[in-house]
mmCIF file of C-alpha atoms in Angstrom:
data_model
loop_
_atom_site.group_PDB
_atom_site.id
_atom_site.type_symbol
_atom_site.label_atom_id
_atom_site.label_comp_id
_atom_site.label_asym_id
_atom_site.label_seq_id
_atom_site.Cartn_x
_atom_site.Cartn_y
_atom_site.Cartn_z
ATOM 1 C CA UNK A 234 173.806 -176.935 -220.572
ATOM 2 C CA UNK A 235 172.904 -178.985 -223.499
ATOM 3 C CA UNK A 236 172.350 -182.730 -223.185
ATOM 4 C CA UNK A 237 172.120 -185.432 -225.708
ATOM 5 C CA UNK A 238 169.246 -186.903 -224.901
ATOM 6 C CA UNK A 239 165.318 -185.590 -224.975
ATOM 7 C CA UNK A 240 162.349 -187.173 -223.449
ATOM 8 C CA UNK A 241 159.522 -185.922 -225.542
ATOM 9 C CA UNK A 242 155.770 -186.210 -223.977
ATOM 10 C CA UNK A 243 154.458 -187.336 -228.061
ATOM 11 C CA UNK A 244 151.326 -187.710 -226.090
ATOM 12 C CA UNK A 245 151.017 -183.868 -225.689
ATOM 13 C CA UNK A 246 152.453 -183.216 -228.669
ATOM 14 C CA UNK A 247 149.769 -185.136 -231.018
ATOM 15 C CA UNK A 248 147.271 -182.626 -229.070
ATOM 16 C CA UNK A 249 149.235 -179.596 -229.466
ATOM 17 C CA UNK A 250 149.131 -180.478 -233.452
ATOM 18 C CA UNK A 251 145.418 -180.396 -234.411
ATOM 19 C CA UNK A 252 145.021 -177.447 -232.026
ATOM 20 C CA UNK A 253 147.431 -175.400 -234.436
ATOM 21 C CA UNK A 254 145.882 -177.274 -237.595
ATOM 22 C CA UNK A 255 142.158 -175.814 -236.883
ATOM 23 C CA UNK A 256 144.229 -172.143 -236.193
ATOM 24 C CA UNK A 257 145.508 -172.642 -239.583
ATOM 25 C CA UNK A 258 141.917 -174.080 -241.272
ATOM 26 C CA UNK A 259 140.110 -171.075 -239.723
ATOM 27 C CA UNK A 260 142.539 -168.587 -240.855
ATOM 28 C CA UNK A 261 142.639 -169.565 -244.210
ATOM 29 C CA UNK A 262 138.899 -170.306 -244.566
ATOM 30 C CA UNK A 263 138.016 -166.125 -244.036
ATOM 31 C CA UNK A 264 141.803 -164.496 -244.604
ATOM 32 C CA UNK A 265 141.075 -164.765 -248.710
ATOM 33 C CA UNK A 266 144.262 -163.252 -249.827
ATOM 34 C CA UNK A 267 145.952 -162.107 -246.398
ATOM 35 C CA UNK A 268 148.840 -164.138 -245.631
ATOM 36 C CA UNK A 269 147.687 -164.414 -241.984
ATOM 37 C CA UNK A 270 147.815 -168.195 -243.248
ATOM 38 C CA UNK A 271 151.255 -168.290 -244.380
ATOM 39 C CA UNK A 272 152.977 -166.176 -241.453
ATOM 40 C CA UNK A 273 151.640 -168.422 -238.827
ATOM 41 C CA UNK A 274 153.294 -171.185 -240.522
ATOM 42 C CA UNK A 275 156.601 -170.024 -240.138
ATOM 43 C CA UNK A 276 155.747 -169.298 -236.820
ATOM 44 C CA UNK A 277 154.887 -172.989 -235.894
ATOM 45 C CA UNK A 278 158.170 -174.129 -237.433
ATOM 46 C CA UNK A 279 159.906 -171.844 -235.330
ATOM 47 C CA UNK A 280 157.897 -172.514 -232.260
ATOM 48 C CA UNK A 281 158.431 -176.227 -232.903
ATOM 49 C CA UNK A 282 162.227 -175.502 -233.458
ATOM 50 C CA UNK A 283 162.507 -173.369 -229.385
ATOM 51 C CA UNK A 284 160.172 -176.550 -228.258
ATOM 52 C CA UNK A 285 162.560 -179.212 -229.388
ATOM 53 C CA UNK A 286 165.918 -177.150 -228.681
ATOM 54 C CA UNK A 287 165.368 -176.222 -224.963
ATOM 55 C CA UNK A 288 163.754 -180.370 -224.627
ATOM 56 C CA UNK A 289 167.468 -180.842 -225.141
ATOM 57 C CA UNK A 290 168.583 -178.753 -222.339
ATOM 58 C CA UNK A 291 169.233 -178.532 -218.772
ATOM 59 C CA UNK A 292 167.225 -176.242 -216.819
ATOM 60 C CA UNK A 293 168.870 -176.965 -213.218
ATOM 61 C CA UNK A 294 170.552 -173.419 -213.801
ATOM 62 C CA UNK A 295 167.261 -172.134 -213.612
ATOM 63 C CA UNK A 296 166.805 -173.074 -210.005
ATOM 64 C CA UNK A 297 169.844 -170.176 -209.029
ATOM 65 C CA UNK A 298 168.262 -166.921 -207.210
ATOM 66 C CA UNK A 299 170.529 -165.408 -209.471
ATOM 67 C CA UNK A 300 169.900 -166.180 -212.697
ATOM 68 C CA UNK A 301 166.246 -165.620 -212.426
ATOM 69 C CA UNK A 302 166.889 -162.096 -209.865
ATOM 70 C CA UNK A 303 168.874 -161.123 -213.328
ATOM 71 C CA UNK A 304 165.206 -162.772 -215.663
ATOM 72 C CA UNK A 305 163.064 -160.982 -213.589
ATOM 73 C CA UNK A 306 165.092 -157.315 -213.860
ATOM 74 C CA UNK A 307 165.597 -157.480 -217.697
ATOM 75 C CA UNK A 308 161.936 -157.838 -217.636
ATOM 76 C CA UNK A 309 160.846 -155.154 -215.633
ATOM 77 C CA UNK A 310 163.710 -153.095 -217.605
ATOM 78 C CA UNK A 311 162.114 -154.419 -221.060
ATOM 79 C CA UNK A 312 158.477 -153.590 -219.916
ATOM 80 C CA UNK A 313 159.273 -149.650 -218.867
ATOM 81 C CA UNK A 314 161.280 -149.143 -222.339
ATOM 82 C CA UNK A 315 158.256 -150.022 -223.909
ATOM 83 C CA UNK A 316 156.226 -147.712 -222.674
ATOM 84 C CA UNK A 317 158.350 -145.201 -224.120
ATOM 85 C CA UNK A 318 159.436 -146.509 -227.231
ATOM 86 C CA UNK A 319 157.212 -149.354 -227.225
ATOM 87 C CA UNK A 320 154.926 -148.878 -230.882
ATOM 88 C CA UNK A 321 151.295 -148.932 -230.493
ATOM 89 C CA UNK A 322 148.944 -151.517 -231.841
ATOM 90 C CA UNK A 323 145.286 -151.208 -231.088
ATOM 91 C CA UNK A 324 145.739 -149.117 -228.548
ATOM 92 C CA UNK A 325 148.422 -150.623 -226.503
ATOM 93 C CA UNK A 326 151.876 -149.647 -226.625
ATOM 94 C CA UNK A 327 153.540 -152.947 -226.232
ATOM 95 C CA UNK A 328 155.504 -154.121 -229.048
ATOM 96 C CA UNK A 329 158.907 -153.796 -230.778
ATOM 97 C CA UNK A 330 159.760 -153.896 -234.286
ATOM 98 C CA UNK A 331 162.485 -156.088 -235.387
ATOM 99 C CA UNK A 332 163.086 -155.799 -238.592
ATOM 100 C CA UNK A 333 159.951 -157.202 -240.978
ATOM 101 C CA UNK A 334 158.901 -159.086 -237.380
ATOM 102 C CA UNK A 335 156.863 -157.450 -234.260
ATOM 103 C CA UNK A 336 157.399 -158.879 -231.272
ATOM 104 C CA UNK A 337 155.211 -158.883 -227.892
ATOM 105 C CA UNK A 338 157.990 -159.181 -224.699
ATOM 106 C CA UNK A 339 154.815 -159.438 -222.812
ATOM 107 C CA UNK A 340 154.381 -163.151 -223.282
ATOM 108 C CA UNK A 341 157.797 -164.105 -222.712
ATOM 109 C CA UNK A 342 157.554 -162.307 -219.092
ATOM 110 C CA UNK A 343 154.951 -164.263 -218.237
ATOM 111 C CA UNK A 344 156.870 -167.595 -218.250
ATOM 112 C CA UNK A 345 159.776 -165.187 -216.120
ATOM 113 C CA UNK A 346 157.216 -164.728 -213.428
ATOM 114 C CA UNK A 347 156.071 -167.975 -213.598
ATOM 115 C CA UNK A 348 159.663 -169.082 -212.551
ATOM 116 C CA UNK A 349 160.687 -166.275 -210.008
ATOM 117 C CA UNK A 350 156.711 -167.500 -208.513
ATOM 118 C CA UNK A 351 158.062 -171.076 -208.095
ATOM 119 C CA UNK A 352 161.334 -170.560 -206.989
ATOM 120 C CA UNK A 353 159.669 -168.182 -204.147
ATOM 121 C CA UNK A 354 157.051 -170.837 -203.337
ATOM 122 C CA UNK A 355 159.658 -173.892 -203.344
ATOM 123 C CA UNK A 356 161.780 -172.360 -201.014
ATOM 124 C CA UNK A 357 159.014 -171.818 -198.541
ATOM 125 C CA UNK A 358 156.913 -174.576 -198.852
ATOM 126 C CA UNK A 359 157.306 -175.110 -195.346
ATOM 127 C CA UNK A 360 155.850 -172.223 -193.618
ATOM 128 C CA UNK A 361 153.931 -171.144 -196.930
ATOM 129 C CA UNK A 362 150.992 -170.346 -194.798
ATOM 130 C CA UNK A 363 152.284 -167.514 -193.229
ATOM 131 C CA UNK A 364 150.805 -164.240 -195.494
ATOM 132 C CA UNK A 365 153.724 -162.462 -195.200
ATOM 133 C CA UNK A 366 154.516 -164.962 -198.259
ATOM 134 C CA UNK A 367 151.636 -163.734 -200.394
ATOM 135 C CA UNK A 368 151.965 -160.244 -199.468
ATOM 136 C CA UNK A 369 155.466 -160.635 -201.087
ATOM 137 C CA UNK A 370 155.095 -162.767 -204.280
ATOM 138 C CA UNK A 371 152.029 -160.446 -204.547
ATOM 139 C CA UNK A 372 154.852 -157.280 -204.676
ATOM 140 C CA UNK A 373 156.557 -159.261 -207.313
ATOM 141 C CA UNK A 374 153.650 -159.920 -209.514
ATOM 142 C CA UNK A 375 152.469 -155.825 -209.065
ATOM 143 C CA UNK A 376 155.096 -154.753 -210.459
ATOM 144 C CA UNK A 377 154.333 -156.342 -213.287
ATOM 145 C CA UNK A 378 150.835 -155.906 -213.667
ATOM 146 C CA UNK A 379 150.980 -152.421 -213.312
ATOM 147 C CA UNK A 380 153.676 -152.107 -215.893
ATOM 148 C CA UNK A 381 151.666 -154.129 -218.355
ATOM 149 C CA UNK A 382 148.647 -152.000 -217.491
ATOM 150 C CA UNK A 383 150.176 -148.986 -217.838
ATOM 151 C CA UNK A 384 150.482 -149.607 -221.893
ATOM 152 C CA UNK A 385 147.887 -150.594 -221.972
ATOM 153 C CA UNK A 386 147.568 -154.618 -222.476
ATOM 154 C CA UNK A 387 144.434 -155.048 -219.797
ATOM 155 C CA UNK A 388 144.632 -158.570 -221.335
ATOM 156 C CA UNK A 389 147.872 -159.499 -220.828
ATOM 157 C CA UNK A 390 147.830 -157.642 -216.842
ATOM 158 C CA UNK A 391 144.568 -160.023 -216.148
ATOM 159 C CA UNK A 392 146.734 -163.373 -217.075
ATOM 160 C CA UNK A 393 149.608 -162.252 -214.859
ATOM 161 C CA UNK A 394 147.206 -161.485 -211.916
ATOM 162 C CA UNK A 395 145.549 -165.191 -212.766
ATOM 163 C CA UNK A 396 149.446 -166.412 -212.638
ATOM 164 C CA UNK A 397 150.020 -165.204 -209.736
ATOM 165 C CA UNK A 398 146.232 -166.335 -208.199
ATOM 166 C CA UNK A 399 146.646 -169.835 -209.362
ATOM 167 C CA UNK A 400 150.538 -170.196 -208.217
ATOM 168 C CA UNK A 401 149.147 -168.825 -204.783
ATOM 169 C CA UNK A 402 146.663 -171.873 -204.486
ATOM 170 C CA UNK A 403 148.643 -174.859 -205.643
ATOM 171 C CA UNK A 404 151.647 -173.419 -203.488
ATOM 172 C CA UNK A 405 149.805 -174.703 -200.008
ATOM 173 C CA UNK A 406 148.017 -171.008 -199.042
ATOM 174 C CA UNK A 407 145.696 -172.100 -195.906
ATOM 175 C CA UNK A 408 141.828 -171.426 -196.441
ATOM 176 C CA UNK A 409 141.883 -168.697 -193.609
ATOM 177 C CA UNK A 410 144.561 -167.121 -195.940
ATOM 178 C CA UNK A 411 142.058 -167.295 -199.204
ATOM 179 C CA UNK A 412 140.043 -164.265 -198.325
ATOM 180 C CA UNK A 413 142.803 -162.030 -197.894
ATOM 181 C CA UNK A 414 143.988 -163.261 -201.152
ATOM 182 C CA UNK A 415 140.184 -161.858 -202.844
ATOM 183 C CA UNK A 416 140.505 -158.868 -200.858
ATOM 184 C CA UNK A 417 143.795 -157.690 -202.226
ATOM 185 C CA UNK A 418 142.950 -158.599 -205.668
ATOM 186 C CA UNK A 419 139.698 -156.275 -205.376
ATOM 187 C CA UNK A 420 141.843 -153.443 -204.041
ATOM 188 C CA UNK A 421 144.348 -153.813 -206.859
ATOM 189 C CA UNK A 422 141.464 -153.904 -208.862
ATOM 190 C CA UNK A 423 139.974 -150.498 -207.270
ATOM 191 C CA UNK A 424 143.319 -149.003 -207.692
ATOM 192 C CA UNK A 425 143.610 -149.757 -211.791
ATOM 193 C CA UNK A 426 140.348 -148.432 -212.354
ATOM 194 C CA UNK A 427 140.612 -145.062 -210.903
ATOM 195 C CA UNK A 428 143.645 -144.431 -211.870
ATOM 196 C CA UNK A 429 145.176 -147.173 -214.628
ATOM 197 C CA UNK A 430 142.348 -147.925 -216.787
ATOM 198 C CA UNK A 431 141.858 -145.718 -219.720
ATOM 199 C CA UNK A 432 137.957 -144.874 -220.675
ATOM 200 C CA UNK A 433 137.529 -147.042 -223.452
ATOM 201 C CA UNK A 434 138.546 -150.011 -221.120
ATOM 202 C CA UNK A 435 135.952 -148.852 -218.622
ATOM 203 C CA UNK A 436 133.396 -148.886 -221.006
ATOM 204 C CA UNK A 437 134.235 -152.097 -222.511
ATOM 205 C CA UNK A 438 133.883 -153.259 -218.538
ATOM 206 C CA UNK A 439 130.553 -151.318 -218.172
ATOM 207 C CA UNK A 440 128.783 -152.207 -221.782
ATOM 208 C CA UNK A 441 129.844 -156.212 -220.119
ATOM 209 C CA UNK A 442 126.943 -155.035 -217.289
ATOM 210 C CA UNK A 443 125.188 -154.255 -219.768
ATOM 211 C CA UNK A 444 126.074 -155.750 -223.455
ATOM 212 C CA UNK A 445 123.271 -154.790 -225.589
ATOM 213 C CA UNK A 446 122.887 -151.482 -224.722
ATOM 214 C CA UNK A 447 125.215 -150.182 -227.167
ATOM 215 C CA UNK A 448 125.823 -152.502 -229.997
ATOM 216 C CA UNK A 449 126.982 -150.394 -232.447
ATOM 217 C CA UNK A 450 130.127 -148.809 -229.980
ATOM 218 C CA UNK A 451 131.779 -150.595 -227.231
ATOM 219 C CA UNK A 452 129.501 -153.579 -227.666
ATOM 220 C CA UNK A 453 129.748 -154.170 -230.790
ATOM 221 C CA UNK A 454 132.593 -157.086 -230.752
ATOM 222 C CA UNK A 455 131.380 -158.643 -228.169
ATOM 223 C CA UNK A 456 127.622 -158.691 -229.376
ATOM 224 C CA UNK A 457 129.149 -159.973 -233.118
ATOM 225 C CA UNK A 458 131.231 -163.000 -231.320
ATOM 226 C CA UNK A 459 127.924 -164.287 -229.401
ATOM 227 C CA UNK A 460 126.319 -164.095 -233.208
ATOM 228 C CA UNK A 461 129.279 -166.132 -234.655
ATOM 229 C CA UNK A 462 129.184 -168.845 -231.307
ATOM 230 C CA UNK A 463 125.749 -168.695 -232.077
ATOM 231 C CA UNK A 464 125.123 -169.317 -235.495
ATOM 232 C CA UNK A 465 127.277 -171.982 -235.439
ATOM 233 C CA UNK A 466 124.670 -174.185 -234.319
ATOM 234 C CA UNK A 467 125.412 -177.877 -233.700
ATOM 235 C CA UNK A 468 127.489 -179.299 -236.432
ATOM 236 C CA UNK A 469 128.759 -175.115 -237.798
ATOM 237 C CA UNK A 470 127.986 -173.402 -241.211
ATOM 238 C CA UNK A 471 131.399 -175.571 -242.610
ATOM 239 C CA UNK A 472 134.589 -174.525 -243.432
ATOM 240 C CA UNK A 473 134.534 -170.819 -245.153
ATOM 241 C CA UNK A 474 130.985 -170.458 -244.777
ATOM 242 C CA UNK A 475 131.154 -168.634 -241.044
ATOM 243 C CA UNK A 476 129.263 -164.953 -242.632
ATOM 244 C CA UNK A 477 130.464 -163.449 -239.310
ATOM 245 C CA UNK A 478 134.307 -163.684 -240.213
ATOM 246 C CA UNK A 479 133.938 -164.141 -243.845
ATOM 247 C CA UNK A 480 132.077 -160.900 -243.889
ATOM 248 C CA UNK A 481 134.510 -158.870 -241.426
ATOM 249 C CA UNK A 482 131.508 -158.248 -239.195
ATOM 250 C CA UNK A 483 133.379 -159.878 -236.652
ATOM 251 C CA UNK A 484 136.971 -157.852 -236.057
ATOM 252 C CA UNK A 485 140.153 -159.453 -235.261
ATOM 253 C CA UNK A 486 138.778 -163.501 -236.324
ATOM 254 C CA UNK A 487 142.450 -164.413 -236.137
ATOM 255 C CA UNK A 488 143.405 -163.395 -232.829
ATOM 256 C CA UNK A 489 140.870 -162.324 -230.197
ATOM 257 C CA UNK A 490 137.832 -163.982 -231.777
ATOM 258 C CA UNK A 491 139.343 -166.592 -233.505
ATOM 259 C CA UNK A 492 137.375 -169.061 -231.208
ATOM 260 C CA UNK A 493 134.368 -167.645 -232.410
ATOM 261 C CA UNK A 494 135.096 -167.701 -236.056
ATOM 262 C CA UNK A 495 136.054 -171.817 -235.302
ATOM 263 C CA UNK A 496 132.332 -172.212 -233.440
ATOM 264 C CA UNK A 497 130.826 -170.689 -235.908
ATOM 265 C CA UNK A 498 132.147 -173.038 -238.740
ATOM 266 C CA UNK A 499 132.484 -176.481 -236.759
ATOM 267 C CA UNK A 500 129.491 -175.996 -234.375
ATOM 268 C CA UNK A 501 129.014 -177.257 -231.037
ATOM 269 C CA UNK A 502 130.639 -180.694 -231.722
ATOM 270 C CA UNK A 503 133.997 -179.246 -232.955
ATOM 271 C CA UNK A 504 134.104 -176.965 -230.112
ATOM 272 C CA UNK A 505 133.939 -180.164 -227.770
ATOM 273 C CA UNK A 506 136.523 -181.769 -229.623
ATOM 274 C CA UNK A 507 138.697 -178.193 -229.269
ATOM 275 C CA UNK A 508 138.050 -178.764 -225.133
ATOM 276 C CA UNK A 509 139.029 -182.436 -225.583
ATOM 277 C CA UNK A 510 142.531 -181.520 -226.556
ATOM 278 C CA UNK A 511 142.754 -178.272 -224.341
ATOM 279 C CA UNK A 512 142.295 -181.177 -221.850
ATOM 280 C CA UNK A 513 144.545 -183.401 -222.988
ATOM 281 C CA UNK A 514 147.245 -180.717 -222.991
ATOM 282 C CA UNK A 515 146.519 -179.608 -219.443
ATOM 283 C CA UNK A 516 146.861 -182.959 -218.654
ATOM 284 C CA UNK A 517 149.653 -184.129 -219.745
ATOM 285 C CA UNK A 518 151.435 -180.602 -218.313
ATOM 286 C CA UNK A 519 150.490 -181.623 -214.882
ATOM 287 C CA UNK A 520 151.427 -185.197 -215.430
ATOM 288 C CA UNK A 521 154.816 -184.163 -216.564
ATOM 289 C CA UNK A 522 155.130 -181.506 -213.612
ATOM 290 C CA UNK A 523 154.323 -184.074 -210.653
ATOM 291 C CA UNK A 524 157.537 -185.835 -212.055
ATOM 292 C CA UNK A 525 159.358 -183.049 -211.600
ATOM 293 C CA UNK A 526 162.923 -183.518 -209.443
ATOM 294 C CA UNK A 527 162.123 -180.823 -206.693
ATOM 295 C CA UNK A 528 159.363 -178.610 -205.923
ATOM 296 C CA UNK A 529 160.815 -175.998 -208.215
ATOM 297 C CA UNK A 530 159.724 -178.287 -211.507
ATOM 298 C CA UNK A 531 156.464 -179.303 -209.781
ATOM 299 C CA UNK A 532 155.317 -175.921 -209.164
ATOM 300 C CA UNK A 533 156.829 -174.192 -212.600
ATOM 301 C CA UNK A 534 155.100 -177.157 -214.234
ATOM 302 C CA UNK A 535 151.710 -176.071 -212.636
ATOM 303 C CA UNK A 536 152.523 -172.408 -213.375
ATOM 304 C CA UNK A 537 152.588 -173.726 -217.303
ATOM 305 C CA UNK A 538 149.676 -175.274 -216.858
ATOM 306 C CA UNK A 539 147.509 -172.206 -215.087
ATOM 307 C CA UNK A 540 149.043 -169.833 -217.807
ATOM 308 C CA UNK A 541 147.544 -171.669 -220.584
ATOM 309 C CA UNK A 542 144.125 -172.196 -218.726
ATOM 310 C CA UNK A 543 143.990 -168.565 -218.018
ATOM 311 C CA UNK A 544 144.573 -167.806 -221.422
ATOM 312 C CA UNK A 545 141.597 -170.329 -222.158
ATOM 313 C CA UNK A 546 139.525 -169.359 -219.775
ATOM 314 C CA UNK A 547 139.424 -164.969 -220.794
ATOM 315 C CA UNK A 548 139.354 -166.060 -225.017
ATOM 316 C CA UNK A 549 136.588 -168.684 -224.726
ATOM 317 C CA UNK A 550 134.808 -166.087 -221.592
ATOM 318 C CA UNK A 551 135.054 -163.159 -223.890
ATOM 319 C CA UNK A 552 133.821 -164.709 -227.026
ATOM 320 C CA UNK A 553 130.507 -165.690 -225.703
ATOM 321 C CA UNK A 554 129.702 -162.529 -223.881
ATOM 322 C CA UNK A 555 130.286 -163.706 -220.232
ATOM 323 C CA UNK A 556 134.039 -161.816 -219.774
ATOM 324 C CA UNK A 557 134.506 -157.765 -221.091
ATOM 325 C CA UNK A 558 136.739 -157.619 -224.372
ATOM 326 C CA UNK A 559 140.206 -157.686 -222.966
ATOM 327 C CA UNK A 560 142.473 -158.640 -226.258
ATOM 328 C CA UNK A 561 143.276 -162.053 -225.502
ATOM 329 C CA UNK A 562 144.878 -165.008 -227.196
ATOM 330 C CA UNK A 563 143.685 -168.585 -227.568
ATOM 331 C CA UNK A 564 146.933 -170.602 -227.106
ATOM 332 C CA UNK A 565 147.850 -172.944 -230.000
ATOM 333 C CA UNK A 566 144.996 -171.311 -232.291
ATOM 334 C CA UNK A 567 145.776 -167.356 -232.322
ATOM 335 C CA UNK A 568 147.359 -165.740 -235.045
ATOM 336 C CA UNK A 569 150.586 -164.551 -233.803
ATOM 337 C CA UNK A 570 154.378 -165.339 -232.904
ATOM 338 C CA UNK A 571 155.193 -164.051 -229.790
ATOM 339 C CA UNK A 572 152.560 -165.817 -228.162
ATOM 340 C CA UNK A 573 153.046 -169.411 -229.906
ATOM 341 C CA UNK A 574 156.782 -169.241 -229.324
ATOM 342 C CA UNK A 575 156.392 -168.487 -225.995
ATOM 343 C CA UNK A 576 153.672 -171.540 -225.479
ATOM 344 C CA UNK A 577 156.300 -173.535 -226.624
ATOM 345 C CA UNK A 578 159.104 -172.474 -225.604
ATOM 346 C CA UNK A 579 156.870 -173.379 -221.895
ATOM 347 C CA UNK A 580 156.550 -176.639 -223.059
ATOM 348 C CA UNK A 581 159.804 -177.377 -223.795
ATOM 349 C CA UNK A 582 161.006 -176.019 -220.789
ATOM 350 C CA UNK A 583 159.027 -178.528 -218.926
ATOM 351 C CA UNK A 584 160.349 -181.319 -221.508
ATOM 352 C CA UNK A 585 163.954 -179.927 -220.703
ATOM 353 C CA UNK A 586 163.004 -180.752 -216.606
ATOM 354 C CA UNK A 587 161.736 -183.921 -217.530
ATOM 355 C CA UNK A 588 164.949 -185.234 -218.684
ATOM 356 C CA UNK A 589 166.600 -185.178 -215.103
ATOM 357 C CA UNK A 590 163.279 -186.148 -213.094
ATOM 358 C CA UNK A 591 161.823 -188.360 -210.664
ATOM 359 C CA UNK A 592 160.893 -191.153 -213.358
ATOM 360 C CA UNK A 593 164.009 -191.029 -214.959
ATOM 361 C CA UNK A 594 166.012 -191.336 -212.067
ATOM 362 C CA UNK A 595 164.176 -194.738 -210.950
ATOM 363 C CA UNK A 596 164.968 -195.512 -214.347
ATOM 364 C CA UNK A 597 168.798 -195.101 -213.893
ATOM 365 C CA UNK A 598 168.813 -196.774 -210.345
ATOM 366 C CA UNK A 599 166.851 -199.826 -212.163
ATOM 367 C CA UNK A 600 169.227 -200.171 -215.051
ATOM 368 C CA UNK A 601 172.318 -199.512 -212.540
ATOM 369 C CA UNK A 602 170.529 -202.836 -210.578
ATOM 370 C CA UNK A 603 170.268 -204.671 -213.647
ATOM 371 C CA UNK A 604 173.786 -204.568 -214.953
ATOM 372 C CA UNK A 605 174.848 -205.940 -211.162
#
C-alpha cells in the first residue's frame, strides 16, 4: 500500500501555507490569552503529517466497490451513533470526545461521499445522462444529509448537498437533466424545513429575508460580521486592532467568522490576496485531478476541489450578509482539527493518485525509451 516515492504539488503547498499563517495571525491578534493559537498549531503539524503520509500511498484500493460499500456504511453507522451519544456543541449534537481532543466525523464523511460519488459516476460515464443515475447518487447523498441534519449541523448538510450538486455537473448530466436536478433539491429542501429544521434555524433563514429586523436576536451575528467586513475598509484597522473581534462583539472570530475578523484587520487588499491563493489552490487541485489515471481520480479530484469551494463559498456568503448563519468553516483558516485534517488528508489523497498517473506514466515509457 505504501510506496517509496511521493510526488508533491510544492506549488499548492506554498498556497496552502500563508492561508494557515493568516488563520494563525488572526487568532492570535483577538484570542489574548486563549490558546486557540497554540491548539491549531498542533493541528497543522498533524494535518501536515496525514498530508505527507497518505502522498506516500497507493490509493488504487480505493477504486474496489468494496472497500468504499464498507467507507460509506461505517459512516452512516458513525453518523446515527452520534445522534445518540453524539455531545452537543452549539446546538448540534455532532461530536465525540476522545480523550482531551473533540472530534467532528462529519468532515471526514464528506471526503467518503466524495469517493462512493466518483466511483458511481466513473462507472457510468457512458450513459450518465440517463436520470435514473441522479435519482440514485441523489439516494446516496440523502442519506446523509438527512443524518447530518437531523443533529443538527445545517452547515455541514448544505456542503454535502453542494457535493453532491457539483459531482452531478462535472459527471456529464445533460442540460434537459439540470432542471430536474433544481427541482429535487427544492423538494428536499421543502421536506427539511417542515419537518428537519429546528426553529432557531428557521429564523436564522427568515431574519436572512430580512437581516435588520432583529439585530439584537437571530440577526445579531450576521449584522456584527457585515460591521467587521465593513470596517475593514481598504487597507484593515491592522493586526489586533479589528474592535469587532477584539471586543467579542463578533461571536465565534475563530471559526465561523474568522473571515470577517481577517477583513476587518487586512482590508479589502488582504482579502484579494486571501482569493488569490483560494485560487491558486483550486487550481492546482484540478490540475492535479485531470492527470488522474482513470475517471475515478479525475472525478474524486474535482469532488476535492467542489468541497473546498463550497466550504468557501457558505463562510465568505455568510460573513457579509448574503447567505443565513449556517456554522461553517473557512478551509485552511478555521480554528479547528477535524476540519484541517480532513482538508489535508483530501489533498494528500489526491497527491497519493498522482504518484501512479497519466504524467508519470509518460514519464516511465520515456525513460524505458531512453535506456534502449
Amino acid at each position: 500500500m505504501f510506496s517509496f516515492r511521493a510526488k508533491i504539488d510544492w506549488l499548492l503547498v506554498a498556497a496552502i501555507i500563508p492561508l494557515m499563517l493568516a488563520g494563525l495571525i488572526t487568532m492570535n491578534s483577538f484570542s489574548g490569552q486563549s490558546s486557540f493559537f497554540t491548539k491549531q498549531l498542533f493541528w497543522i503539524g498533524v494535518s501536515f503529517v496525514v498530508f505527507f503520509a497518505f502522498s506516500f500511498m497507493d490509493f488504487r484500493f480505493l477504486r474496489r466497490t468494496g472497500v468504499l460499500v464498507s467507507l460509506y456504511a461505517a459512516g452512516c453507522g458513525i453518523l446515527a451513533v452520534l445522534l445518540v451519544f453524539g455531545r452537543v456543541v452549539n446546538g448540534a449534537q455532532s461530536w465525540v470526545s476522545i480523550g482531551l481532543f473533540s472530534i467532528q466525523p462529519t468532515d471526514p464523511i464528506k471526503i467518503v461521499l466524495i469517493l462512493v460519488l466518483a466511483k458511481y459516476f466513473s462507472r457510468r460515464h457512458v450513459d450518465i445522462a440517463n436520470i435514473r443515475h441522479i435519482l440514485v447518487s441523489g439516494a446516496y447523498t440523502l442519506i446523509l444529509f438527512a443524518l447530518i441534519a437531523l443533529q443538527p449541523d445545517f452547515g455541514s448538510a448544505i456542503i454535502i448537498a453542494a457535493i453532491w450538486f457539483g459531482m452531478v455537473l462535472v459527471s456529464g448530466i445533460s442540460k434537459k437533466h439540470l432542471l430536474a436536478v433544481v427541482l429535487i433539491g427544492a423538494v428536499a429542501l421543502g421536506g427539511a424545513w417542515l419537518f428537519l429544521f429546528k426553529d432557531y434555524q428557521k429564523a436564522r433563514i427568515l431574519t436572512f429575508l430580512h437581516p435588520m429586523s432583529d439585530t439584537r436576536g437571530a440577526g445579531y451575528n450576521a449584522y456584527q460580521s457585515m460591521i467587521a467586513v465593513g470596517s475593514g475598509e481598504l487597507l484593515g484597522e491592522g493586526i489586533g486592532y479589528g474592535t469587532q473581534s477584539r471586543l467579542n462583539f463578533l461571536p465565534e472570530h475563530e471559526t465561523d467568522f474568522i473571515f470577517a475578523s481577517f477583513a476587518e484587520e487586512w482590508g479589502f487588499l488582504g482579502v484579494l490576496i486571501l482569493f488569490l491563493l483560494f485560487g491558486i489552490v483550486i487550481w492546482r487541485i484540478l490540475h492535479n485531478a485531470m492527470l488522474g489515471e482513470t475517471n475515478f481520480e479525475i472525478l474524486y479530484g474535482a469532488g476535492v476541489a467542489i468541497l473546498l469551494m463550497a466550504h468557501i463559498i457558505v463562510h465568505v456568503g455568510i460573513n457579509i450578509g448574503l447567505l443565513p448563519v449556517t456554522g461553517t468553516t473557512i478551509p485552511f483558516l478555521s480554528y479547528g482539527g477535524s476540519h484541517l485534517v480532513t482538508e489535508m488528508g483530501a489533498l494528500g489523497i489526491l497527491m497519493g493518485m498522482r504518484k501512479y498517473g497519466r504524467v508519470t506514466h509518460r514519464e516511465n515509457m520515456e525513460l524505458s525509451l531512453n535506456e534502449r
